[in-house]
């Protein structure tokens, strides 16, 4: 099988934004942690599928820490970027912040690394295009991602 051409992280990065409304609240009146986690996973999955040009499923989510509450009325912004690609595994970094849309004040709430697996038509793992490393930052994120992936898989 011929290998697909390498692609940069910039070709697949995405910012998924949503205004937080009462339907997103927990019992305390802040945004529910599960809502944040769902949006983080969706943003990561979109970046992975843009990279792979194939369906992708989540195989691992690294620990998530919520540093600040997100309030209703804020714009939740999830910025996803592919950091490492193995054969079928794609690691995505998702940075999350909340914006007060009137003052433009931004609060960094959390960041997470998630791993997706690209799937072939048979529903089994299938090779994704390699990640094109264009900048020093790309290389550094890739090296750190490779180490994290070795730890996750015990290799
Ligand atoms: C994803 C899935 C198809 C992979 O099955 P598989 O083909 O037997 O898996 P493989 O052993 O070939 O591993 C596939 C890749 O995942 C990686 N992987 C396996 N376990 C992992 C873990 N715990 N963390 C991170 N990556 C892992 C492997 O290293 C491999 O990467 P590589 O191809 O780059 O070398 C299967 O695990 C699955 O269906 N999981 C459920 C997914 C799901 O429902 N997610 C939630 C909803 S989207």
XYZ file of N, CA and C and ligand atoms in Angstrom:
513
model
N 0.853 -1.201 0.000
C 0.000 0.000 0.000
C 0.887 1.250 0.000
N 0.569 2.237 -0.831
C 1.407 3.444 -0.880
C 1.087 4.349 0.311
N 2.148 4.946 0.847
C 1.972 5.846 1.993
C 1.485 7.209 1.515
N 0.504 7.775 2.244
C 0.009 9.111 1.887
C 1.058 10.161 2.210
N 0.978 11.299 1.514
C 1.951 12.381 1.726
C 1.814 12.954 3.131
N 2.965 13.351 3.706
C 2.964 13.944 5.052
C 2.174 15.256 5.030
N 1.540 15.546 6.153
C 0.741 16.779 6.275
C 1.138 17.528 7.528
N 1.091 18.835 7.430
C 1.457 19.657 8.589
C 0.309 19.702 9.598
N 0.642 20.098 10.828
C -0.378 20.276 11.861
C -1.310 21.422 11.474
N -0.776 22.410 10.754
C -1.588 23.568 10.379
C -2.717 23.190 9.415
N -2.509 22.121 8.648
C -3.539 21.722 7.676
C -4.778 21.164 8.361
N -4.657 20.730 9.611
C -5.810 20.086 10.271
C -6.263 20.803 11.534
N -5.551 21.844 11.967
C -5.910 22.455 13.254
C -7.293 23.109 13.170
N -7.925 23.161 14.325
C -9.297 23.678 14.354
C -9.564 24.366 15.684
N -10.433 25.372 15.648
C -10.919 26.003 16.866
C -12.426 25.792 16.902
N -12.877 25.069 17.914
C -14.310 24.806 18.067
C -14.827 25.712 19.178
N -15.784 26.572 18.850
C -16.243 27.595 19.803
C -17.742 27.437 20.067
N -18.121 27.623 21.322
C -19.564 27.589 21.622
C -19.875 28.494 22.809
N -20.967 29.250 22.670
C -21.437 30.102 23.767
C -22.078 29.211 24.828
N -21.662 29.394 26.084
C -22.181 28.554 27.170
C -23.515 29.100 27.676
N -24.540 28.252 27.610
C -25.923 28.635 27.908
C -26.444 27.827 29.100
N -27.612 28.180 29.637
C -28.134 27.448 30.805
C -28.168 25.927 30.625
N -28.377 25.461 29.398
C -28.429 23.996 29.177
C -27.074 23.321 29.442
N -26.000 24.120 29.563
C -24.665 23.558 29.800
C -24.272 23.573 31.285
N -25.209 23.988 32.150
C -24.847 24.226 33.560
C -24.852 22.962 34.412
N -24.037 23.016 35.484
C -24.131 22.005 36.547
C -25.012 22.582 37.669
N -25.122 21.841 38.776
C -26.019 22.267 39.851
C -25.562 23.553 40.526
N -24.288 23.923 40.342
C -23.773 25.156 40.952
C -23.961 26.371 40.047
N -24.405 26.115 38.825
C -24.626 27.235 37.907
C -23.421 27.563 37.049
N -22.345 26.766 37.163
C -21.208 26.909 36.243
C -21.359 25.874 35.127
N -20.397 25.895 34.192
C -20.493 24.917 33.099
C -20.090 23.533 33.613
N -20.873 22.540 33.256
C -20.662 21.150 33.659
C -19.352 20.621 33.054
N -18.568 19.922 33.877
C -17.296 19.372 33.388
C -17.472 18.440 32.209
N -18.571 17.699 32.193
C -18.813 16.769 31.087
C -19.025 17.489 29.761
N -19.596 18.702 29.824
C -19.790 19.498 28.602
C -18.422 19.890 28.031
N -17.505 20.289 28.945
C -16.152 20.669 28.509
C -15.449 19.462 27.890
N -15.579 18.312 28.560
C -14.884 17.112 28.075
C -15.409 16.684 26.704
N -16.722 16.816 26.521
C -17.314 16.431 25.221
C -16.791 17.342 24.109
N -16.749 18.648 24.415
C -16.276 19.581 23.382
C -14.797 19.373 23.074
N -14.017 19.084 24.131
C -12.579 18.811 23.934
C -12.414 17.586 23.025
N -13.190 16.543 23.300
C -13.081 15.309 22.499
C -13.524 15.567 21.056
N -14.575 16.369 20.893
C -15.049 16.662 19.522
C -14.007 17.456 18.742
N -13.424 18.464 19.405
C -12.405 19.283 18.712
C -11.230 18.403 18.308
N -10.799 17.528 19.246
C -9.666 16.645 18.950
C -9.994 15.691 17.813
N -11.217 15.142 17.823
C -11.612 14.183 16.783
C -11.650 14.848 15.402
N -12.099 16.104 15.361
C -12.154 16.799 14.063
C -10.735 16.986 13.515
N -9.808 17.421 14.397
C -8.417 17.606 13.934
C -7.852 16.268 13.448
N -8.122 15.186 14.195
C -7.599 13.862 13.813
C -8.169 13.427 12.458
N -9.483 13.621 12.268
C -10.100 13.175 11.010
C -9.669 14.045 9.830
N -9.457 15.344 10.106
C -8.919 16.203 9.038
C -7.537 15.711 8.632
N -6.754 15.277 9.628
C -5.399 14.802 9.315
C -5.457 13.477 8.559
N -6.291 12.550 9.074
C -6.292 11.184 8.536
C -7.068 11.060 7.228
N -8.032 11.956 7.000
C -9.000 11.813 5.893
C -9.782 10.513 6.047
N -9.933 10.083 7.294
C -10.648 8.834 7.578
C -11.399 9.035 8.894
N -12.392 8.169 9.166
C -13.015 8.221 10.484
C -11.977 7.903 11.557
N -12.109 8.536 12.711
C -11.191 8.287 13.828
C -12.006 8.096 15.099
N -11.520 7.211 15.972
C -12.166 7.029 17.283
C -11.158 7.342 18.383
N -11.702 7.766 19.517
C -10.853 8.090 20.676
C -10.392 6.790 21.313
N -9.085 6.665 21.525
C -8.601 5.468 22.241
C -8.085 5.846 23.628
N -7.615 7.093 23.807
C -7.089 7.483 25.127
C -7.262 8.978 25.345
N -7.566 9.327 26.588
C -7.622 10.741 26.997
C -6.722 10.868 28.213
N -5.703 11.706 28.112
C -4.827 11.909 29.267
C -5.586 12.708 30.324
N -5.047 12.747 31.528
C -5.761 13.387 32.630
C -6.104 14.847 32.301
N -7.268 15.264 32.764
C -7.723 16.638 32.516
C -7.866 17.337 33.858
N -7.343 18.538 33.936
C -7.458 19.319 35.164
C -8.245 20.583 34.830
N -9.212 20.909 35.661
C -9.988 22.134 35.432
C -9.464 23.195 36.380
N -8.741 24.169 35.827
C -8.072 25.152 36.689
C -9.004 26.281 37.109
N -9.950 26.604 36.279
C -10.881 27.713 36.552
C -12.278 27.274 36.127
N -13.318 27.696 36.856
C -14.666 27.375 36.368
C -14.973 28.175 35.105
N -15.822 27.590 34.260
C -16.313 28.335 33.093
C -17.731 28.781 33.449
N -18.031 30.048 33.166
C -19.327 30.608 33.554
C -20.274 30.667 32.356
N -21.562 30.579 32.681
C -22.560 30.735 31.620
C -22.408 32.119 31.012
N -22.625 32.218 29.723
C -22.453 33.497 29.026
C -21.068 33.644 28.432
N -20.114 32.792 28.848
C -18.765 32.867 28.270
C -18.713 32.044 26.980
N -17.773 32.413 26.126
C -17.537 31.648 24.889
C -16.451 30.630 25.192
N -16.779 29.359 25.029
C -15.780 28.308 25.258
C -15.047 28.053 23.941
N -13.733 28.096 23.985
C -12.919 27.943 22.776
C -11.979 26.747 22.972
N -12.090 25.756 22.092
C -11.223 24.561 22.146
C -10.357 24.555 20.896
N -9.045 24.752 21.093
C -8.123 24.792 19.947
C -7.383 23.466 19.874
N -7.570 22.757 18.768
C -7.006 21.413 18.636
C -5.936 21.384 17.549
N -4.852 20.672 17.871
C -3.725 20.619 16.935
C -3.068 19.240 17.038
N -2.824 18.618 15.904
C -2.156 17.310 15.895
C -0.705 17.504 16.311
N -0.251 16.679 17.295
C 1.117 16.837 17.798
C 2.009 15.649 17.449
N 1.396 14.469 17.292
C 2.204 13.271 17.037
C 1.358 12.288 16.241
N 1.991 11.609 15.295
C 1.310 10.550 14.543
C 2.219 9.326 14.523
N 1.646 8.172 14.916
C 2.392 6.913 14.815
C 2.049 6.276 13.487
N 1.507 5.050 13.531
C 1.012 4.450 12.279
C -0.465 4.823 12.123
N -1.278 4.342 13.074
C -2.704 4.708 13.024
C -3.078 5.655 14.153
N -2.198 5.802 15.159
C -2.509 6.644 16.327
C -2.152 8.100 16.028
N -3.073 8.985 16.416
C -2.892 10.425 16.194
C -3.089 11.117 17.533
N -2.047 11.756 18.042
C -2.203 12.503 19.300
C -2.568 13.943 18.980
N -3.555 14.470 19.704
C -4.010 15.847 19.493
C -3.929 16.606 20.819
N -3.384 17.802 20.775
C -3.380 18.690 21.945
C -4.593 19.614 21.820
N -5.373 19.707 22.891
C -6.507 20.636 22.874
C -6.314 21.650 24.006
N -6.231 22.910 23.635
C -6.122 23.998 24.613
C -7.502 24.611 24.759
N -7.904 24.829 26.010
C -9.262 25.334 26.248
C -9.187 26.673 26.968
N -9.918 27.657 26.460
C -10.065 28.884 27.221
C -11.498 29.392 27.108
N -11.840 30.250 28.071
C -13.173 30.844 28.089
C -13.009 32.338 27.869
N -13.868 32.899 27.023
C -13.764 34.331 26.707
C -15.017 35.053 27.165
N -14.821 36.159 27.854
C -15.925 37.085 28.107
C -16.064 37.895 26.815
N -17.135 37.664 26.071
C -17.208 38.239 24.718
C -17.390 39.758 24.731
N -17.792 40.318 25.890
C -17.977 41.774 25.934
C -16.661 42.485 26.248
N -15.890 41.902 27.200
C -14.626 42.556 27.579
C -13.437 41.960 26.821
N -13.645 40.794 26.188
C -12.604 40.008 25.501
C -11.586 39.435 26.485
N -11.927 39.467 27.786
C -11.019 38.870 28.777
C -11.018 37.355 28.590
N -9.813 36.774 28.650
C -9.677 35.343 28.385
C -9.154 34.623 29.618
N -9.798 33.501 29.959
C -9.344 32.677 31.083
C -8.918 31.327 30.532
N -7.661 30.924 30.799
C -7.225 29.592 30.378
C -7.813 28.586 31.356
N -8.567 27.621 30.866
C -9.214 26.693 31.790
C -8.496 25.352 31.855
N -8.170 24.764 30.756
C -7.401 23.526 30.813
C -6.833 23.151 29.450
N -5.955 22.161 29.476
C -5.451 21.620 28.225
C -5.376 20.115 28.380
N -5.425 19.419 27.276
C -5.444 17.957 27.353
C -4.811 17.381 26.100
N -4.291 16.170 26.247
C -3.825 15.396 25.093
C -4.750 14.199 24.943
N -5.184 13.975 23.721
C -6.064 12.846 23.431
C -5.459 12.056 22.279
N -5.736 10.765 22.244
C -5.224 9.933 21.146
C -6.406 9.310 20.413
N -6.350 9.397 19.101
C -7.378 8.831 18.222
C -6.721 7.769 17.351
N -7.539 6.832 16.879
C -7.038 5.822 15.944
C -7.823 5.979 14.652
N -7.105 6.067 13.528
C -7.796 6.185 12.239
C -8.214 4.797 11.788
N -9.414 4.740 11.228
C -10.019 3.448 10.881
C -10.172 3.288 9.375
N -9.969 2.054 8.937
C -10.229 1.710 7.538
C -11.680 1.298 7.375
N -12.074 0.968 6.127
C -13.464 0.603 5.847
C -13.914 -0.636 6.618
N -12.940 -1.469 7.055
C -13.278 -2.680 7.832
C -13.438 -2.390 9.322
N -13.298 -1.108 9.719
C -13.442 -0.739 11.129
C -12.205 -1.034 11.953
N -11.125 -1.456 11.279
C -9.874 -1.734 12.001
C -8.918 -0.562 11.815
N -7.881 -0.519 12.680
C -6.929 0.591 12.600
C -6.265 0.623 11.222
N -6.101 1.842 10.683
C -5.515 2.025 9.348
C -4.507 3.168 9.400
N -3.487 3.065 8.586
C -2.394 4.038 8.617
C -2.880 5.452 8.310
N -2.367 6.402 9.085
C -2.656 7.828 8.839
C -1.428 8.452 8.164
N -1.615 9.551 7.449
C -0.451 10.203 6.838
C 0.531 10.651 7.919
N 1.843 10.592 7.642
C 2.815 11.086 8.626
C 2.614 12.586 8.874
N 3.127 13.043 10.023
C 3.020 14.470 10.355
C 4.253 15.193 9.809
N 4.010 16.217 9.021
C 5.103 17.024 8.470
C 5.552 18.015 9.539
N 6.822 17.937 9.909
C 7.330 18.791 10.987
C 8.027 19.993 10.357
N 7.365 21.141 10.417
C 7.863 22.318 9.690
C 8.672 23.260 10.569
N 8.366 23.285 11.863
C 9.012 24.263 12.743
C 9.673 23.552 13.920
N 10.484 24.314 14.651
C 11.126 23.785 15.860
C 10.047 23.366 16.863
N 8.971 24.164 16.963
C 7.879 23.833 17.886
C 7.213 22.505 17.489
N 7.004 22.314 16.168
C 6.426 21.044 15.687
C 7.287 19.875 16.138
N 8.624 20.030 15.985
C 9.539 18.923 16.319
C 9.526 18.641 17.818
N 9.483 19.719 18.598
C 9.497 19.548 20.044
C 8.184 18.901 20.535
N 7.037 19.339 19.986
C 5.751 18.733 20.368
C 5.704 17.269 19.954
N 6.257 16.969 18.773
C 6.250 15.589 18.270
C 7.085 14.689 19.189
N 8.280 15.167 19.572
C 9.163 14.354 20.422
C 8.486 14.084 21.766
N 7.844 15.111 22.337
C 7.160 14.935 23.622
C 5.967 13.989 23.452
N 5.257 14.104 22.333
C 4.106 13.238 22.063
C 4.536 11.789 21.902
N 5.662 11.594 21.236
C 6.175 10.231 21.035
C 6.495 9.582 22.389
N 7.083 10.369 23.289
C 7.392 9.842 24.637
C 6.121 9.513 25.395
N 5.125 10.418 25.317
C 3.852 10.144 26.005
C 3.225 8.860 25.450
N 3.289 8.706 24.118
C 2.667 7.528 23.500
C 3.381 6.255 23.928
N 4.709 6.308 24.063
C 5.453 5.131 24.546
C 4.999 4.777 25.957
N 4.783 5.818 26.784
C 4.328 5.555 28.159
C 2.920 4.945 28.152
N 2.035 5.500 27.277
C 0.649 5.013 27.248
C 0.578 3.542 26.833
N 1.421 3.199 25.862
C 1.305 1.846 25.300
C 2.289 0.884 25.959
N 3.098 1.406 26.887
C 4.037 0.538 27.610
C 5.191 0.081 26.760
N 5.428 0.797 25.649
C 6.552 0.412 24.792
C 7.816 1.148 25.166
C -9.536 1.853 18.186
C -9.589 0.361 17.964
C -10.325 0.027 16.641
C -8.138 -0.114 17.847
O -8.159 -1.496 17.829
P -6.886 -2.330 17.302
O -6.807 -2.226 15.819
O -6.943 -3.661 17.907
O -5.707 -1.536 17.995
P -4.174 -1.617 17.728
O -3.578 -2.517 18.747
O -3.861 -1.885 16.288
O -3.752 -0.135 18.082
C -4.055 0.918 17.215
C -3.189 2.083 17.644
O -3.613 2.535 18.941
C -2.485 2.642 19.804
N -2.906 2.368 21.157
C -3.298 1.189 21.691
N -3.586 1.342 22.996
C -3.383 2.650 23.290
C -3.505 3.429 24.478
N -3.895 2.896 25.642
N -3.205 4.729 24.408
C -2.805 5.300 23.269
N -2.681 4.617 22.088
C -2.956 3.301 22.117
C -1.522 1.578 19.295
O -0.204 1.855 19.714
C -1.705 1.725 17.790
O -0.951 2.838 17.333
P -0.058 2.774 15.958
O -0.927 2.195 14.883
O 0.293 4.205 15.702
O 1.125 1.923 16.263
C -10.326 -0.365 19.163
O -9.510 -0.263 20.311
C -11.680 0.245 19.453
O -12.627 0.053 18.700
N -11.796 0.998 20.578
C -13.057 1.682 20.928
C -13.020 3.131 20.434
C -14.214 3.882 20.933
O -15.312 3.367 20.931
N -13.974 5.131 21.376
C -14.989 5.931 21.993
C -15.926 6.559 21.029
S -15.156 7.448 19.708
